[in-house]
Amino acid sequence: MNNFKKTALILAMALSFTACVNNNQDAKKEETQAEMPAGDEKTDTSAENVNDKDPETVEEETGKEAKDNKNEDNNVETTGKMEDEPHYGQPIKVAYNGGICTGAPGVADVRGEFEKRGLEVEFINVDSDIDSIGTHTADATIGHIAKFVPPTVNGVDAVFASGAHTGCKSLYVLNNDEINDTEGLKDKTVGFPGAIGTADHNIAIRFFNNDGIKPEEVNYKQVEMSAIIQAMENGELQGAILSDEFANKFVEDGTIKRIRSLSFDEDFKNEACCVNALNGDFVRENPLMAKAYNEAVLTTQKWIEDNVEEAAKILFDNNWASGDFDAAVEMMESYNWAVTLDDTEKTLETVIEDYKNLGIIDSEITKEEFISNYWNNLGLKDSDIK
C-alpha cells in the first residue's frame, strides 16, 4: 500500500474503535432516512412417480428441486475476462469505519489478497454502511444482519455474498442476583445505543422471542453509549444490548453480566451475525471482480480464525482498533471467522422468517424469495476457500 493510500485509510479507520459500536451509531441516522452456484439433476415429480411416494418424501424432494432451480438461476457467469468488466482498473470502494468486527477487508489488503487477484480497493468512511451501498457511495461493506435485512427488503439494492463471522452482541444486566435471565426482564426496560426499530432492538426481540417472551412484554429505550452503564446502575435500565467488545471491560470488573448472547448461546452461536454485502449493480455488471473480492475476504477470514493474535496486531498497527490488546484478542477468539456459506444462508432464512413473524418487516416476501433476490455467494463454495 502506498503512503498516500495508507494515510487516507488510517484517517478513515481511526474514527471508530469498533465497527459493532459504529453499527449502533449508524442506526440512529437510519431512523431519519427513507427507509444471487450450479443446479443438480432435477427430481422427477411427475404425477405417476409422486403417487408412488409418501408425502414426506415428495415434500423433501420437491424442496430440493426448488433449491436447485434457485441455485441455477443465480449462477454467476464466470466466462470471459475480469479485464473486460466496466469497473476493471478502478478501485473497489469499501465502506469501513475500522474496528475488530469488520476488520477482514483491511487485513486482506495488508496481506495482499486483493492485489493477488488483480484488484485494488479504496476504503472510505461513511455515515451509514448500508446506505452507502444503496446510494452507490460504496461497492462493498460489512455490517450486522439485523441492521441490513430490513432496508434491503424495503428497496436498498444490496447483495449478501458471505458471512463475516459469528457472535458480536449480547444482552447484559447488572452483576447482582436481581435478574438472571430474560424472564426477569418482563415489564422492565432494556436499552441500547441504536434507535428503536433498528439492529439492537431487533436483536433484543429475537432473544426474548426465543425464550417465549412477547416483544410487548418488555420496554425498550435508546440510550447514548457513553451513558448506558450508568443508566443501568441508576435503575433507568434493567438490561442492555451491547457489543461484546464494548461490554468486556465492564464484565471483567464485575459491573455487568451476560444473560443472552449471539456469541455463546446454542440457538445463536452458529449464526452469521454480520455479512459481506455488495451493491447490486456492481455485482451484476462486474461478477468476476465481485467474486474475486468475496474470495479475498473469505480467504482472509479463514486465516484470521487460525491467526487471531497476528490479525489483531495488524488492526492495532494500522489504528483500526484500539484499547486493550489482550481483550481484543479475547473477543476475536470468541467469534467464528470461518463461518460457512451454508450457515450464512441458513441464518438469513431464519432471520427473514423471524422478522416477518415479529412484525419487524412488513412484507409478504418468502424466505425462498429473499434468498433468491438477495443472497449470492458469487459461485463460491466453502471448499474453494483455502
PDB file of N, CA, C and O in Angstrom, residues 145 149 166 206 268 270-275 339-354 371:
ATOM      1  N   ILE A 145     -26.442  -8.366  10.183  1.00  0.00           N
ATOM      2  CA  ILE A 145     -27.657  -8.826   9.502  1.00  0.00           C
ATOM      3  C   ILE A 145     -28.892  -8.123  10.059  1.00  0.00           C
ATOM      4  O   ILE A 145     -29.796  -7.729   9.318  1.00  0.00           O
ATOM      5  N   VAL A 149     -30.986  -6.376   6.858  1.00  0.00           N
ATOM      6  CA  VAL A 149     -32.133  -7.040   6.236  1.00  0.00           C
ATOM      7  C   VAL A 149     -33.324  -6.101   6.013  1.00  0.00           C
ATOM      8  O   VAL A 149     -33.858  -6.036   4.898  1.00  0.00           O
ATOM      9  N   THR A 166     -19.362 -15.057  13.362  1.00  0.00           N
ATOM     10  CA  THR A 166     -20.461 -15.239  14.300  1.00  0.00           C
ATOM     11  C   THR A 166     -20.270 -14.305  15.488  1.00  0.00           C
ATOM     12  O   THR A 166     -19.247 -13.639  15.618  1.00  0.00           O
ATOM     13  N   ARG A 206     -35.489 -10.830  19.181  1.00  0.00           N
ATOM     14  CA  ARG A 206     -35.224 -12.246  18.873  1.00  0.00           C
ATOM     15  C   ARG A 206     -34.807 -13.017  20.117  1.00  0.00           C
ATOM     16  O   ARG A 206     -35.194 -14.177  20.295  1.00  0.00           O
ATOM     17  N   PHE A 268     -27.960 -19.371  18.895  1.00  0.00           N
ATOM     18  CA  PHE A 268     -27.463 -18.269  18.072  1.00  0.00           C
ATOM     19  C   PHE A 268     -25.998 -18.388  17.653  1.00  0.00           C
ATOM     20  O   PHE A 268     -25.579 -17.759  16.685  1.00  0.00           O
ATOM     21  N   ASN A 270     -24.065 -20.321  16.076  1.00  0.00           N
ATOM     22  CA  ASN A 270     -23.641 -20.731  14.736  1.00  0.00           C
ATOM     23  C   ASN A 270     -24.188 -19.826  13.639  1.00  0.00           C
ATOM     24  O   ASN A 270     -23.921 -20.034  12.458  1.00  0.00           O
ATOM     25  N   GLU A 271     -24.944 -18.818  14.037  1.00  0.00           N
ATOM     26  CA  GLU A 271     -25.447 -17.864  13.059  1.00  0.00           C
ATOM     27  C   GLU A 271     -24.361 -16.866  12.664  1.00  0.00           C
ATOM     28  O   GLU A 271     -23.529 -16.476  13.487  1.00  0.00           O
ATOM     29  N   ALA A 272     -24.385 -16.446  11.411  1.00  0.00           N
ATOM     30  CA  ALA A 272     -23.538 -15.325  10.995  1.00  0.00           C
ATOM     31  C   ALA A 272     -24.171 -14.055  11.536  1.00  0.00           C
ATOM     32  O   ALA A 272     -25.335 -13.772  11.270  1.00  0.00           O
ATOM     33  N   CYS A 273     -23.431 -13.324  12.342  1.00  0.00           N
ATOM     34  CA  CYS A 273     -24.009 -12.079  12.859  1.00  0.00           C
ATOM     35  C   CYS A 273     -23.898 -10.980  11.820  1.00  0.00           C
ATOM     36  O   CYS A 273     -24.777 -10.147  11.679  1.00  0.00           O
ATOM     37  N   CYS A 274     -22.803 -10.977  11.070  1.00  0.00           N
ATOM     38  CA  CYS A 274     -22.540  -9.934  10.082  1.00  0.00           C
ATOM     39  C   CYS A 274     -22.335 -10.542   8.700  1.00  0.00           C
ATOM     40  O   CYS A 274     -21.966 -11.711   8.580  1.00  0.00           O
ATOM     41  N   VAL A 275     -22.581  -9.740   7.679  1.00  0.00           N
ATOM     42  CA  VAL A 275     -22.458 -10.212   6.306  1.00  0.00           C
ATOM     43  C   VAL A 275     -21.579  -9.289   5.485  1.00  0.00           C
ATOM     44  O   VAL A 275     -21.482  -8.089   5.755  1.00  0.00           O
ATOM     45  N   VAL A 339     -17.079 -18.792   9.469  1.00  0.00           N
ATOM     46  CA  VAL A 339     -18.485 -19.150   9.331  1.00  0.00           C
ATOM     47  C   VAL A 339     -18.765 -19.528   7.883  1.00  0.00           C
ATOM     48  O   VAL A 339     -18.320 -18.859   6.953  1.00  0.00           O
ATOM     49  N   THR A 340     -19.467 -20.629   7.671  1.00  0.00           N
ATOM     50  CA  THR A 340     -19.617 -21.167   6.318  1.00  0.00           C
ATOM     51  C   THR A 340     -20.673 -20.414   5.518  1.00  0.00           C
ATOM     52  O   THR A 340     -21.545 -19.727   6.067  1.00  0.00           O
ATOM     53  N   LEU A 341     -20.582 -20.578   4.220  1.00  0.00           N
ATOM     54  CA  LEU A 341     -21.596 -20.012   3.332  1.00  0.00           C
ATOM     55  C   LEU A 341     -22.955 -20.636   3.612  1.00  0.00           C
ATOM     56  O   LEU A 341     -23.981 -19.943   3.613  1.00  0.00           O
ATOM     57  N   ASP A 342     -22.974 -21.947   3.869  1.00  0.00           N
ATOM     58  CA  ASP A 342     -24.228 -22.626   4.177  1.00  0.00           C
ATOM     59  C   ASP A 342     -24.860 -22.073   5.451  1.00  0.00           C
ATOM     60  O   ASP A 342     -26.073 -21.833   5.508  1.00  0.00           O
ATOM     61  N   ASP A 343     -24.054 -21.864   6.486  1.00  0.00           N
ATOM     62  CA  ASP A 343     -24.598 -21.337   7.733  1.00  0.00           C
ATOM     63  C   ASP A 343     -25.090 -19.902   7.567  1.00  0.00           C
ATOM     64  O   ASP A 343     -26.062 -19.484   8.213  1.00  0.00           O
ATOM     65  N   THR A 344     -24.417 -19.148   6.707  1.00  0.00           N
ATOM     66  CA  THR A 344     -24.869 -17.779   6.457  1.00  0.00           C
ATOM     67  C   THR A 344     -26.224 -17.772   5.760  1.00  0.00           C
ATOM     68  O   THR A 344     -27.120 -17.002   6.119  1.00  0.00           O
ATOM     69  N   GLU A 345     -26.381 -18.648   4.768  1.00  0.00           N
ATOM     70  CA  GLU A 345     -27.670 -18.733   4.077  1.00  0.00           C
ATOM     71  C   GLU A 345     -28.771 -19.151   5.038  1.00  0.00           C
ATOM     72  O   GLU A 345     -29.881 -18.599   5.028  1.00  0.00           O
ATOM     73  N   LYS A 346     -28.481 -20.128   5.906  1.00  0.00           N
ATOM     74  CA  LYS A 346     -29.471 -20.563   6.895  1.00  0.00           C
ATOM     75  C   LYS A 346     -29.821 -19.424   7.852  1.00  0.00           C
ATOM     76  O   LYS A 346     -30.981 -19.273   8.257  1.00  0.00           O
ATOM     77  N   THR A 347     -28.825 -18.642   8.236  1.00  0.00           N
ATOM     78  CA  THR A 347     -29.081 -17.504   9.120  1.00  0.00           C
ATOM     79  C   THR A 347     -30.039 -16.527   8.478  1.00  0.00           C
ATOM     80  O   THR A 347     -31.001 -16.061   9.113  1.00  0.00           O
ATOM     81  N   LEU A 348     -29.791 -16.198   7.217  1.00  0.00           N
ATOM     82  CA  LEU A 348     -30.666 -15.267   6.509  1.00  0.00           C
ATOM     83  C   LEU A 348     -32.093 -15.804   6.430  1.00  0.00           C
ATOM     84  O   LEU A 348     -33.062 -15.043   6.601  1.00  0.00           O
ATOM     85  N   GLU A 349     -32.235 -17.107   6.192  1.00  0.00           N
ATOM     86  CA  GLU A 349     -33.566 -17.711   6.142  1.00  0.00           C
ATOM     87  C   GLU A 349     -34.272 -17.589   7.489  1.00  0.00           C
ATOM     88  O   GLU A 349     -35.460 -17.252   7.560  1.00  0.00           O
ATOM     89  N   THR A 350     -33.539 -17.868   8.565  1.00  0.00           N
ATOM     90  CA  THR A 350     -34.124 -17.782   9.904  1.00  0.00           C
ATOM     91  C   THR A 350     -34.510 -16.354  10.250  1.00  0.00           C
ATOM     92  O   THR A 350     -35.600 -16.099  10.775  1.00  0.00           O
ATOM     93  N   VAL A 351     -33.619 -15.430   9.955  1.00  0.00           N
ATOM     94  CA  VAL A 351     -33.869 -14.029  10.293  1.00  0.00           C
ATOM     95  C   VAL A 351     -35.082 -13.486   9.547  1.00  0.00           C
ATOM     96  O   VAL A 351     -35.931 -12.802  10.142  1.00  0.00           O
ATOM     97  N   ILE A 352     -35.187 -13.773   8.254  1.00  0.00           N
ATOM     98  CA  ILE A 352     -36.314 -13.228   7.489  1.00  0.00           C
ATOM     99  C   ILE A 352     -37.632 -13.781   8.007  1.00  0.00           C
ATOM    100  O   ILE A 352     -38.641 -13.059   8.103  1.00  0.00           O
ATOM    101  N   GLU A 353     -37.656 -15.058   8.396  1.00  0.00           N
ATOM    102  CA  GLU A 353     -38.875 -15.638   8.955  1.00  0.00           C
ATOM    103  C   GLU A 353     -39.206 -15.004  10.307  1.00  0.00           C
ATOM    104  O   GLU A 353     -40.363 -14.655  10.579  1.00  0.00           O
ATOM    105  N   ASP A 354     -38.204 -14.867  11.163  1.00  0.00           N
ATOM    106  CA  ASP A 354     -38.427 -14.241  12.471  1.00  0.00           C
ATOM    107  C   ASP A 354     -38.916 -12.810  12.318  1.00  0.00           C
ATOM    108  O   ASP A 354     -39.850 -12.381  13.013  1.00  0.00           O
ATOM    109  N   ILE A 371     -33.882 -15.239  -0.362  1.00  0.00           N
ATOM    110  CA  ILE A 371     -32.606 -15.841  -0.720  1.00  0.00           C
ATOM    111  C   ILE A 371     -32.343 -15.686  -2.211  1.00  0.00           C
ATOM    112  O   ILE A 371     -31.229 -15.331  -2.641  1.00  0.00           O
TER     113      ILE A 371
END
